[in-house]
Amino acid sequence: MKLRKISESVSWLGVADWNRRLFDALIPLPDGTSYNAYLVQGEDKTVLIDSVDPDKSAILMYQLQSVDTLDYIISQHAEQDHSGTIPMVMEKYPEARLLTTPKGKELLLKHLNLTEDRIDTVEDGETLDLGGKTLEFIHTPWVHWPETMCTYLQQEQILFSCDFMGSHLATTDLYATDMDEVCEAAKRYYAEIMMPFRKIIRKNMAKLDTRDIKMVAPSHGPIHKDPCCIMNAHNEWVSDSVKNEVVIPYISMHGSTQKMVDYLVSALAERGVKVRLFDLEVTDIGKLAIALVDAATLVIGTPTVHYGPHPAVFYAAHLANALRPKLRYASIIGSYGWKSKAIEQIVGLIPNLKVEVIDPVMCQGTPKEDTFAALDKLADDIAAKHAEL
Ligand code: FEO
């Protein structure tokens, strides 16, 4: 795709990566992704904001064939999907200076083949005059690395946000049109990489709220011409409010845990509590991450393998612990053949979750009346706690 103009002085460049299905060899990308870069032209200076993943360098370099001079390259984030083509761009434009945060400089020198003498650092609030156009650098750390920043084109009120408010979507749409689709993808992205830094990101959102923003131009996914929707969604995700929802990731070996899970789902639904259920044998781990963004309670369901939880439950519990969702309550249900230490081991896996643990329910063999009664009590306790939210 060729350069596409998005305003008087800004053009989009970049690549839709339709076939990428995994990010960081970890994060499922059901809809592919894109890498956006932006060319900003003032009366005197020309700037490129970010680049593309090194796998797609040739496309960006092709797009830059029509650009004769480049005075600055701005690196908002040192991760390679945005910075990886910068060395090639620097080689094509030997006069260009690379601008980044002080931490960004440190990381770029570690990750890329660059020399220090061509990098200048920019402070929070510093501006760059391009001739009739002014770029302001806004440090927004921990989205999701420590060096991240946004860049604000003051005259046109465009915010270049890099990963922040981005969405993993491969699309020919330059602008967000189907907001349900875009917000789902953005929520997946937030859940998987930004949620652990929720409180810092909340401060970053407050910082951005002091600017009049007419367009948000992220480095993944479509551009937001009406940014209220995506900004409101992020403000909600980073808030402390939780929903009357229980997330149940589980797995079952011989059907006992399955029966317990099915019973609990029904019991919670009867009490007006919404349940999001994930069979770890088949689930998209990204969907589980999305569900954890808003839920009040996590209930982990596991059979016992040797003494401990099933390995798939280890993985899910580790992931939930790493993502640090704003859960308030947690519990464990499950089964065992002859002995189990699953509860102790799962509790040990989730120290980051600052939750109140509600009495777990473990059952030897197939569940019977006493187990169902305990599950009814668990549903009662959860519903009562949710009613107080
Ligand atoms: Fe899109 Fe953190 O890289």
mmCIF file of C-alpha atoms and ligand atoms in Angstrom:
data_model
loop_
_atom_site.group_PDB
_atom_site.id
_atom_site.type_symbol
_atom_site.label_atom_id
_atom_site.label_comp_id
_atom_site.label_asym_id
_atom_site.label_seq_id
_atom_site.Cartn_x
_atom_site.Cartn_y
_atom_site.Cartn_z
ATOM 1 C CA MET A 1 0.000 0.000 0.000
ATOM 2 C CA LYS A 2 1.190 3.505 -0.769
ATOM 3 C CA LEU A 3 1.341 6.536 1.535
ATOM 4 C CA ARG A 4 -2.123 7.686 2.559
ATOM 5 C CA LYS A 5 -2.714 11.274 3.646
ATOM 6 C CA ILE A 6 -4.640 11.627 6.913
ATOM 7 C CA SER A 7 -4.388 15.405 7.411
ATOM 8 C CA GLU A 8 -2.848 18.547 5.960
ATOM 9 C CA SER A 9 0.640 17.564 7.075
ATOM 10 C CA VAL A 10 0.462 13.874 8.041
ATOM 11 C CA SER A 11 0.615 10.739 5.903
ATOM 12 C CA TRP A 12 0.197 7.143 7.023
ATOM 13 C CA LEU A 13 2.785 4.556 6.024
ATOM 14 C CA GLY A 14 2.928 0.968 7.156
ATOM 15 C CA VAL A 15 1.935 -2.598 6.681
ATOM 16 C CA ALA A 16 -1.037 -4.854 7.389
ATOM 17 C CA ASP A 17 0.341 -8.193 8.582
ATOM 18 C CA TRP A 18 -2.630 -10.373 7.649
ATOM 19 C CA ASN A 19 -1.092 -13.742 8.460
ATOM 20 C CA ARG A 20 0.614 -13.135 11.776
ATOM 21 C CA ARG A 21 -1.117 -15.339 14.330
ATOM 22 C CA LEU A 22 1.134 -14.989 17.355
ATOM 23 C CA PHE A 23 2.927 -12.044 18.933
ATOM 24 C CA ASP A 24 5.990 -12.497 21.140
ATOM 25 C CA ALA A 25 5.486 -16.228 20.428
ATOM 26 C CA LEU A 26 2.764 -15.972 23.080
ATOM 27 C CA ILE A 27 -0.157 -13.698 22.268
ATOM 28 C CA PRO A 28 -2.785 -15.027 19.828
ATOM 29 C CA LEU A 29 -3.604 -12.610 17.004
ATOM 30 C CA PRO A 30 -6.843 -13.984 15.499
ATOM 31 C CA ASP A 31 -7.152 -10.972 13.200
ATOM 32 C CA GLY A 32 -3.474 -10.415 12.341
ATOM 33 C CA THR A 33 -2.002 -6.995 13.077
ATOM 34 C CA SER A 34 -0.582 -3.896 11.442
ATOM 35 C CA TYR A 35 2.442 -1.677 11.971
ATOM 36 C CA ASN A 36 1.731 2.004 11.379
ATOM 37 C CA ALA A 37 4.302 4.742 10.858
ATOM 38 C CA TYR A 38 3.543 8.394 10.164
ATOM 39 C CA LEU A 39 5.247 11.061 8.085
ATOM 40 C CA VAL A 40 4.799 14.626 9.333
ATOM 41 C CA GLN A 41 5.807 17.456 7.013
ATOM 42 C CA GLY A 42 6.307 21.004 8.275
ATOM 43 C CA GLU A 43 7.436 23.968 6.169
ATOM 44 C CA ASP A 44 11.056 23.335 7.151
ATOM 45 C CA LYS A 45 11.410 19.830 8.526
ATOM 46 C CA THR A 46 10.131 16.336 7.799
ATOM 47 C CA VAL A 47 9.715 13.672 10.468
ATOM 48 C CA LEU A 48 9.002 9.942 10.461
ATOM 49 C CA ILE A 49 7.264 8.653 13.583
ATOM 50 C CA ASP A 50 8.173 4.994 14.283
ATOM 51 C CA SER A 51 8.844 2.299 11.676
ATOM 52 C CA VAL A 52 7.636 -1.275 11.110
ATOM 53 C CA ASP A 53 8.524 -4.798 12.121
ATOM 54 C CA PRO A 54 11.825 -5.866 10.512
ATOM 55 C CA ASP A 55 10.030 -8.675 8.659
ATOM 56 C CA LYS A 56 8.209 -5.952 6.710
ATOM 57 C CA SER A 57 11.083 -3.503 6.228
ATOM 58 C CA ALA A 58 10.998 -3.740 2.443
ATOM 59 C CA ILE A 59 7.469 -2.344 2.318
ATOM 60 C CA LEU A 60 8.297 0.698 4.425
ATOM 61 C CA MET A 61 11.468 1.349 2.438
ATOM 62 C CA TYR A 62 9.419 1.159 -0.766
ATOM 63 C CA GLN A 63 6.942 3.670 0.630
ATOM 64 C CA LEU A 64 9.802 6.007 1.541
ATOM 65 C CA GLN A 65 11.069 6.102 -2.055
ATOM 66 C CA SER A 66 9.003 9.241 -2.638
ATOM 67 C CA VAL A 67 10.460 10.967 0.436
ATOM 68 C CA ASP A 68 13.665 12.783 -0.516
ATOM 69 C CA THR A 69 14.751 14.107 2.841
ATOM 70 C CA LEU A 70 14.104 13.206 6.419
ATOM 71 C CA ASP A 71 15.288 15.414 9.256
ATOM 72 C CA TYR A 72 14.129 13.356 12.221
ATOM 73 C CA ILE A 73 12.960 9.880 13.091
ATOM 74 C CA ILE A 74 10.994 9.651 16.298
ATOM 75 C CA SER A 75 11.093 6.342 18.145
ATOM 76 C CA GLN A 76 8.199 6.251 20.608
ATOM 77 C CA HIS A 77 8.866 2.671 21.708
ATOM 78 C CA ALA A 78 11.983 0.526 21.395
ATOM 79 C CA GLU A 79 10.227 -2.815 20.856
ATOM 80 C CA GLN A 80 11.223 -4.165 17.472
ATOM 81 C CA ASP A 81 7.783 -4.186 15.818
ATOM 82 C CA HIS A 82 8.087 -0.369 15.752
ATOM 83 C CA SER A 83 11.804 0.228 15.928
ATOM 84 C CA GLY A 84 13.145 -2.706 13.910
ATOM 85 C CA THR A 85 13.370 -0.879 10.574
ATOM 86 C CA ILE A 86 14.870 2.310 12.039
ATOM 87 C CA PRO A 87 18.492 1.287 11.248
ATOM 88 C CA MET A 88 17.587 0.936 7.548
ATOM 89 C CA VAL A 89 15.815 4.294 7.570
ATOM 90 C CA MET A 90 18.837 5.914 9.268
ATOM 91 C CA GLU A 91 21.069 4.453 6.594
ATOM 92 C CA LYS A 92 18.876 5.838 3.791
ATOM 93 C CA TYR A 93 18.812 9.304 5.399
ATOM 94 C CA PRO A 94 22.322 9.914 6.816
ATOM 95 C CA GLU A 95 21.407 13.452 7.880
ATOM 96 C CA ALA A 96 18.445 12.331 10.021
ATOM 97 C CA ARG A 97 18.585 12.503 13.832
ATOM 98 C CA LEU A 98 16.831 9.905 15.951
ATOM 99 C CA LEU A 99 14.695 11.320 18.783
ATOM 100 C CA THR A 100 13.536 9.281 21.745
ATOM 101 C CA THR A 101 13.191 9.402 25.529
ATOM 102 C CA PRO A 102 16.352 8.967 27.640
ATOM 103 C CA LYS A 103 15.274 5.411 28.518
ATOM 104 C CA GLY A 104 14.404 4.871 24.864
ATOM 105 C CA LYS A 105 17.967 5.737 23.873
ATOM 106 C CA GLU A 106 19.336 3.188 26.325
ATOM 107 C CA LEU A 107 17.025 0.461 25.017
ATOM 108 C CA LEU A 108 17.449 1.269 21.319
ATOM 109 C CA LEU A 109 21.223 0.988 21.686
ATOM 110 C CA LYS A 110 20.781 -2.430 23.291
ATOM 111 C CA HIS A 111 18.269 -3.791 20.798
ATOM 112 C CA LEU A 112 19.355 -2.312 17.462
ATOM 113 C CA ASN A 113 22.514 -1.718 15.524
ATOM 114 C CA LEU A 114 22.641 2.050 16.077
ATOM 115 C CA THR A 115 25.343 4.476 17.139
ATOM 116 C CA GLU A 116 24.920 6.882 20.017
ATOM 117 C CA ASP A 117 26.106 9.935 18.055
ATOM 118 C CA ARG A 118 22.918 10.057 15.962
ATOM 119 C CA ILE A 119 20.462 9.853 18.854
ATOM 120 C CA ASP A 120 19.068 12.851 20.760
ATOM 121 C CA THR A 121 16.795 12.538 23.768
ATOM 122 C CA VAL A 122 13.610 14.494 24.371
ATOM 123 C CA GLU A 123 12.150 15.432 27.727
ATOM 124 C CA ASP A 124 8.523 15.250 28.760
ATOM 125 C CA GLY A 125 6.729 18.316 27.377
ATOM 126 C CA GLU A 126 9.587 19.275 25.041
ATOM 127 C CA THR A 127 8.529 20.515 21.601
ATOM 128 C CA LEU A 128 9.986 20.280 18.111
ATOM 129 C CA ASP A 129 9.296 23.061 15.603
ATOM 130 C CA LEU A 130 8.938 21.761 12.040
ATOM 131 C CA GLY A 131 8.002 25.132 10.565
ATOM 132 C CA GLY A 132 4.305 25.920 11.032
ATOM 133 C CA LYS A 133 3.821 22.597 12.819
ATOM 134 C CA THR A 134 4.870 21.711 16.340
ATOM 135 C CA LEU A 135 5.338 18.260 17.816
ATOM 136 C CA GLU A 136 5.095 17.875 21.589
ATOM 137 C CA PHE A 137 6.580 14.832 23.297
ATOM 138 C CA ILE A 138 4.477 13.382 26.088
ATOM 139 C CA HIS A 139 6.200 10.740 28.174
ATOM 140 C CA THR A 140 3.763 7.908 28.876
ATOM 141 C CA PRO A 141 5.911 5.234 30.517
ATOM 142 C CA TRP A 142 4.999 1.563 30.934
ATOM 143 C CA VAL A 143 2.761 1.169 27.929
ATOM 144 C CA HIS A 144 4.123 -1.542 28.245
ATOM 145 C CA TRP A 145 7.867 -0.850 28.390
ATOM 146 C CA PRO A 146 9.470 1.803 30.591
ATOM 147 C CA GLU A 147 10.516 4.136 27.754
ATOM 148 C CA THR A 148 7.232 4.641 25.921
ATOM 149 C CA MET A 149 5.995 8.073 24.868
ATOM 150 C CA CYS A 150 3.333 9.689 22.701
ATOM 151 C CA THR A 151 3.771 12.580 20.288
ATOM 152 C CA TYR A 152 1.169 15.325 19.865
ATOM 153 C CA LEU A 153 0.851 17.469 16.753
ATOM 154 C CA GLN A 154 -0.399 20.646 18.341
ATOM 155 C CA GLN A 155 -1.844 22.517 15.355
ATOM 156 C CA GLU A 156 -3.844 19.524 14.115
ATOM 157 C CA GLN A 157 -4.497 17.984 17.545
ATOM 158 C CA ILE A 158 -3.362 14.533 16.446
ATOM 159 C CA LEU A 159 -1.971 12.171 19.067
ATOM 160 C CA PHE A 160 0.502 9.557 17.842
ATOM 161 C CA SER A 161 0.178 6.959 20.540
ATOM 162 C CA CYS A 162 2.218 3.909 19.402
ATOM 163 C CA ASP A 163 1.009 0.787 21.298
ATOM 164 C CA PHE A 164 -1.258 2.933 23.518
ATOM 165 C CA MET A 165 -4.882 2.666 22.310
ATOM 166 C CA GLY A 166 -3.742 0.386 19.493
ATOM 167 C CA SER A 167 -5.444 -2.784 18.304
ATOM 168 C CA HIS A 168 -4.074 -5.903 16.671
ATOM 169 C CA LEU A 169 -6.104 -5.810 13.470
ATOM 170 C CA ALA A 170 -5.038 -6.298 9.884
ATOM 171 C CA THR A 171 -7.424 -4.217 7.821
ATOM 172 C CA THR A 172 -7.561 -2.013 4.745
ATOM 173 C CA ASP A 173 -9.594 0.488 6.796
ATOM 174 C CA LEU A 174 -7.425 3.490 7.497
ATOM 175 C CA TYR A 175 -9.932 4.698 10.090
ATOM 176 C CA ALA A 176 -11.871 2.823 12.756
ATOM 177 C CA THR A 177 -15.417 2.286 11.540
ATOM 178 C CA ASP A 178 -16.664 -0.882 13.228
ATOM 179 C CA MET A 179 -16.055 0.160 16.839
ATOM 180 C CA ASP A 180 -17.266 -3.157 18.276
ATOM 181 C CA GLU A 181 -14.568 -4.960 16.290
ATOM 182 C CA VAL A 182 -11.885 -2.378 17.048
ATOM 183 C CA CYS A 183 -12.690 -2.148 20.762
ATOM 184 C CA GLU A 184 -12.629 -5.956 21.109
ATOM 185 C CA ALA A 185 -9.173 -6.028 19.493
ATOM 186 C CA ALA A 186 -8.007 -3.057 21.577
ATOM 187 C CA LYS A 187 -9.278 -4.704 24.764
ATOM 188 C CA ARG A 188 -7.399 -7.895 23.885
ATOM 189 C CA TYR A 189 -4.250 -5.819 23.380
ATOM 190 C CA TYR A 190 -4.759 -3.868 26.607
ATOM 191 C CA ALA A 191 -5.420 -7.098 28.535
ATOM 192 C CA GLU A 192 -2.384 -8.912 27.256
ATOM 193 C CA ILE A 193 0.299 -6.270 27.609
ATOM 194 C CA MET A 194 -0.924 -3.161 29.427
ATOM 195 C CA MET A 195 -3.146 -4.474 32.214
ATOM 196 C CA PRO A 196 -0.183 -5.229 34.545
ATOM 197 C CA PHE A 197 0.613 -1.479 34.457
ATOM 198 C CA ARG A 198 -2.994 -0.346 34.904
ATOM 199 C CA LYS A 199 -2.363 2.265 37.585
ATOM 200 C CA ILE A 200 0.498 3.915 35.679
ATOM 201 C CA ILE A 201 -1.557 3.836 32.494
ATOM 202 C CA ARG A 202 -4.369 5.537 34.368
ATOM 203 C CA LYS A 203 -1.967 8.408 35.109
ATOM 204 C CA ASN A 204 -0.987 8.497 31.452
ATOM 205 C CA MET A 205 -4.660 8.703 30.444
ATOM 206 C CA ALA A 206 -5.135 11.617 32.857
ATOM 207 C CA LYS A 207 -2.143 13.336 31.266
ATOM 208 C CA LEU A 208 -3.626 12.928 27.790
ATOM 209 C CA ASP A 209 -7.021 14.149 28.978
ATOM 210 C CA THR A 210 -5.488 17.620 29.450
ATOM 211 C CA ARG A 211 -4.981 17.888 25.662
ATOM 212 C CA ASP A 212 -7.653 18.517 23.077
ATOM 213 C CA ILE A 213 -7.307 15.394 20.933
ATOM 214 C CA LYS A 214 -9.156 15.239 17.613
ATOM 215 C CA MET A 215 -7.470 12.113 16.269
ATOM 216 C CA VAL A 216 -5.597 9.194 17.822
ATOM 217 C CA ALA A 217 -3.111 7.592 15.444
ATOM 218 C CA PRO A 218 -1.752 4.387 17.026
ATOM 219 C CA SER A 219 0.985 2.142 15.651
ATOM 220 C CA HIS A 220 -1.287 -0.935 15.505
ATOM 221 C CA GLY A 221 -4.759 -0.989 13.992
ATOM 222 C CA PRO A 222 -6.921 1.730 12.498
ATOM 223 C CA ILE A 223 -6.778 5.441 13.293
ATOM 224 C CA HIS A 224 -9.461 7.003 15.493
ATOM 225 C CA LYS A 225 -11.053 10.110 13.946
ATOM 226 C CA ASP A 226 -13.477 10.231 16.822
ATOM 227 C CA PRO A 227 -11.226 9.282 19.735
ATOM 228 C CA CYS A 228 -13.870 9.556 22.494
ATOM 229 C CA CYS A 229 -14.896 5.925 22.148
ATOM 230 C CA ILE A 230 -11.412 4.404 22.420
ATOM 231 C CA MET A 231 -10.344 6.852 25.147
ATOM 232 C CA ASN A 232 -13.500 6.212 27.182
ATOM 233 C CA ALA A 233 -12.977 2.470 26.841
ATOM 234 C CA HIS A 234 -9.415 2.747 28.181
ATOM 235 C CA ASN A 235 -10.552 5.009 31.008
ATOM 236 C CA GLU A 236 -13.055 2.335 32.009
ATOM 237 C CA TRP A 237 -10.528 -0.519 31.767
ATOM 238 C CA VAL A 238 -7.963 1.275 33.932
ATOM 239 C CA SER A 239 -10.547 2.337 36.534
ATOM 240 C CA ASP A 240 -11.028 0.437 39.794
ATOM 241 C CA SER A 241 -14.595 -0.565 38.985
ATOM 242 C CA VAL A 242 -15.368 -4.259 38.423
ATOM 243 C CA LYS A 243 -18.393 -6.008 36.980
ATOM 244 C CA ASN A 244 -20.738 -8.570 38.477
ATOM 245 C CA GLU A 245 -18.863 -11.296 36.598
ATOM 246 C CA VAL A 246 -17.042 -14.500 37.466
ATOM 247 C CA VAL A 247 -14.329 -15.867 35.194
ATOM 248 C CA ILE A 248 -13.862 -19.639 35.394
ATOM 249 C CA PRO A 249 -10.846 -21.117 33.619
ATOM 250 C CA TYR A 250 -10.903 -24.877 34.134
ATOM 251 C CA ILE A 251 -9.977 -28.250 32.781
ATOM 252 C CA SER A 252 -11.376 -31.700 33.517
ATOM 253 C CA MET A 253 -9.822 -35.147 33.139
ATOM 254 C CA HIS A 254 -12.507 -37.710 33.997
ATOM 255 C CA GLY A 255 -15.559 -35.452 34.291
ATOM 256 C CA SER A 256 -15.692 -34.709 38.034
ATOM 257 C CA THR A 257 -14.366 -31.170 37.771
ATOM 258 C CA GLN A 258 -16.602 -30.647 34.728
ATOM 259 C CA LYS A 259 -19.684 -31.592 36.791
ATOM 260 C CA MET A 260 -18.633 -29.197 39.566
ATOM 261 C CA VAL A 261 -18.022 -26.372 37.097
ATOM 262 C CA ASP A 262 -21.355 -26.946 35.375
ATOM 263 C CA TYR A 263 -23.146 -26.918 38.715
ATOM 264 C CA LEU A 264 -21.425 -23.711 39.846
ATOM 265 C CA VAL A 265 -22.135 -21.938 36.548
ATOM 266 C CA SER A 266 -25.815 -22.749 36.912
ATOM 267 C CA ALA A 267 -25.873 -21.769 40.598
ATOM 268 C CA LEU A 268 -24.238 -18.409 39.875
ATOM 269 C CA ALA A 269 -26.562 -17.691 36.960
ATOM 270 C CA GLU A 270 -29.583 -18.433 39.208
ATOM 271 C CA ARG A 271 -28.234 -15.798 41.599
ATOM 272 C CA GLY A 272 -27.876 -13.159 38.872
ATOM 273 C CA VAL A 273 -24.098 -13.435 38.489
ATOM 274 C CA LYS A 274 -22.703 -13.499 34.957
ATOM 275 C CA VAL A 275 -20.149 -16.236 34.234
ATOM 276 C CA ARG A 276 -17.462 -16.379 31.562
ATOM 277 C CA LEU A 277 -16.280 -19.964 31.178
ATOM 278 C CA PHE A 278 -13.019 -21.102 29.579
ATOM 279 C CA ASP A 279 -12.149 -24.750 28.998
ATOM 280 C CA LEU A 280 -8.363 -24.570 28.992
ATOM 281 C CA GLU A 281 -8.182 -27.554 26.663
ATOM 282 C CA VAL A 282 -9.516 -25.440 23.790
ATOM 283 C CA THR A 283 -9.660 -21.795 24.842
ATOM 284 C CA ASP A 284 -8.040 -18.795 23.172
ATOM 285 C CA ILE A 285 -5.904 -17.446 26.012
ATOM 286 C CA GLY A 286 -6.512 -13.909 24.696
ATOM 287 C CA LYS A 287 -10.257 -14.301 25.342
ATOM 288 C CA LEU A 288 -9.467 -15.292 28.905
ATOM 289 C CA ALA A 289 -7.273 -12.207 29.294
ATOM 290 C CA ILE A 290 -10.075 -9.983 27.959
ATOM 291 C CA ALA A 291 -12.543 -11.459 30.455
ATOM 292 C CA LEU A 292 -10.142 -10.709 33.318
ATOM 293 C CA VAL A 293 -10.144 -6.957 32.529
ATOM 294 C CA ASP A 294 -13.501 -6.281 34.222
ATOM 295 C CA ALA A 295 -14.449 -9.323 36.297
ATOM 296 C CA ALA A 296 -14.870 -9.176 40.072
ATOM 297 C CA THR A 297 -14.092 -12.833 40.729
ATOM 298 C CA LEU A 298 -11.874 -15.636 39.446
ATOM 299 C CA VAL A 299 -12.729 -19.271 40.158
ATOM 300 C CA ILE A 300 -10.145 -21.774 38.983
ATOM 301 C CA GLY A 301 -11.309 -25.312 38.268
ATOM 302 C CA THR A 302 -8.794 -28.132 38.298
ATOM 303 C CA PRO A 303 -8.443 -31.869 38.635
ATOM 304 C CA THR A 304 -5.384 -33.169 40.456
ATOM 305 C CA VAL A 305 -2.391 -34.492 38.540
ATOM 306 C CA HIS A 306 -0.091 -36.284 40.970
ATOM 307 C CA TYR A 307 -0.411 -33.903 43.964
ATOM 308 C CA GLY A 308 -1.013 -30.610 42.182
ATOM 309 C CA PRO A 309 -3.187 -28.815 39.641
ATOM 310 C CA HIS A 310 -3.294 -29.824 35.995
ATOM 311 C CA PRO A 311 -0.374 -28.224 34.030
ATOM 312 C CA ALA A 312 -2.854 -26.202 31.921
ATOM 313 C CA VAL A 313 -4.104 -24.658 35.176
ATOM 314 C CA PHE A 314 -0.528 -23.825 36.211
ATOM 315 C CA TYR A 315 -0.224 -21.907 32.938
ATOM 316 C CA ALA A 316 -3.538 -20.064 33.304
ATOM 317 C CA ALA A 317 -2.858 -19.190 36.959
ATOM 318 C CA HIS A 318 0.632 -17.935 36.090
ATOM 319 C CA LEU A 319 -0.814 -15.820 33.281
ATOM 320 C CA ALA A 320 -3.520 -14.333 35.511
ATOM 321 C CA ASN A 321 -0.894 -13.548 38.143
ATOM 322 C CA ALA A 322 1.328 -11.837 35.543
ATOM 323 C CA LEU A 323 -1.538 -9.781 34.078
ATOM 324 C CA ARG A 324 -2.558 -8.474 37.530
ATOM 325 C CA PRO A 325 -6.246 -7.903 36.779
ATOM 326 C CA LYS A 326 -8.312 -5.843 39.219
ATOM 327 C CA LEU A 327 -10.090 -8.882 40.638
ATOM 328 C CA ARG A 328 -11.532 -8.631 44.155
ATOM 329 C CA TYR A 329 -12.209 -12.301 44.940
ATOM 330 C CA ALA A 330 -10.903 -15.724 43.990
ATOM 331 C CA SER A 331 -11.688 -19.333 44.727
ATOM 332 C CA ILE A 332 -10.744 -22.820 43.580
ATOM 333 C CA ILE A 333 -12.876 -25.823 42.838
ATOM 334 C CA GLY A 334 -11.756 -29.243 41.709
ATOM 335 C CA SER A 335 -11.330 -32.915 42.272
ATOM 336 C CA TYR A 336 -8.765 -35.554 43.099
ATOM 337 C CA GLY A 337 -8.329 -39.309 43.018
ATOM 338 C CA TRP A 338 -6.455 -40.053 46.230
ATOM 339 C CA LYS A 339 -4.825 -36.848 47.566
ATOM 340 C CA SER A 340 -4.426 -33.229 46.484
ATOM 341 C CA LYS A 341 -2.329 -30.199 47.240
ATOM 342 C CA ALA A 342 -3.827 -28.282 44.315
ATOM 343 C CA ILE A 343 -5.267 -25.507 46.496
ATOM 344 C CA GLU A 344 -1.979 -24.679 48.206
ATOM 345 C CA GLN A 345 -0.085 -24.820 44.932
ATOM 346 C CA ILE A 346 -2.549 -22.555 43.071
ATOM 347 C CA VAL A 347 -2.591 -20.031 45.919
ATOM 348 C CA GLY A 348 1.201 -19.975 45.711
ATOM 349 C CA LEU A 349 0.976 -19.188 41.996
ATOM 350 C CA ILE A 350 -1.099 -16.004 42.329
ATOM 351 C CA PRO A 351 0.616 -13.726 44.880
ATOM 352 C CA ASN A 352 0.095 -10.661 42.639
ATOM 353 C CA LEU A 353 -3.668 -10.968 42.812
ATOM 354 C CA LYS A 354 -4.717 -8.893 45.765
ATOM 355 C CA VAL A 355 -7.908 -10.862 46.298
ATOM 356 C CA GLU A 356 -9.958 -12.194 49.132
ATOM 357 C CA VAL A 357 -9.980 -15.981 48.803
ATOM 358 C CA ILE A 358 -13.452 -17.484 49.232
ATOM 359 C CA ASP A 359 -13.558 -21.039 50.650
ATOM 360 C CA PRO A 360 -12.453 -23.503 47.944
ATOM 361 C CA VAL A 361 -14.392 -26.688 47.216
ATOM 362 C CA MET A 362 -12.436 -29.885 46.528
ATOM 363 C CA CYS A 363 -14.036 -33.258 45.998
ATOM 364 C CA GLN A 364 -12.615 -36.792 46.068
ATOM 365 C CA GLY A 365 -13.965 -38.716 43.112
ATOM 366 C CA THR A 366 -17.290 -37.849 41.589
ATOM 367 C CA PRO A 367 -19.238 -34.980 43.216
ATOM 368 C CA LYS A 368 -22.184 -35.894 45.412
ATOM 369 C CA GLU A 369 -24.739 -34.001 47.519
ATOM 370 C CA ASP A 370 -22.226 -32.596 50.001
ATOM 371 C CA THR A 371 -20.096 -31.177 47.152
ATOM 372 C CA PHE A 372 -23.123 -29.615 45.455
ATOM 373 C CA ALA A 373 -24.144 -28.070 48.779
ATOM 374 C CA ALA A 374 -20.659 -26.588 49.144
ATOM 375 C CA LEU A 375 -20.876 -25.201 45.605
ATOM 376 C CA ASP A 376 -24.260 -23.641 46.442
ATOM 377 C CA LYS A 377 -22.624 -21.953 49.434
ATOM 378 C CA LEU A 378 -19.779 -20.720 47.220
ATOM 379 C CA ALA A 379 -22.331 -19.255 44.783
ATOM 380 C CA ASP A 380 -24.182 -17.636 47.719
ATOM 381 C CA ASP A 381 -20.951 -16.096 49.018
ATOM 382 C CA ILE A 382 -19.938 -14.762 45.595
ATOM 383 C CA ALA A 383 -23.380 -13.300 44.902
ATOM 384 C CA ALA A 384 -23.424 -11.639 48.333
ATOM 385 C CA LYS A 385 -19.998 -10.116 47.831
ATOM 386 C CA HIS A 386 -20.885 -8.906 44.349
ATOM 387 C CA ALA A 387 -24.052 -7.305 45.700
ATOM 388 C CA GLU A 388 -21.836 -5.090 47.878
ATOM 389 C CA LEU A 389 -19.671 -3.878 44.957
HETATM 390 FE FE1 FEO B 1 3.717 -2.932 19.377
HETATM 391 FE FE2 FEO B 1 5.213 -3.031 22.390
HETATM 392 O O1 FEO B 1 5.092 -3.189 20.587
#
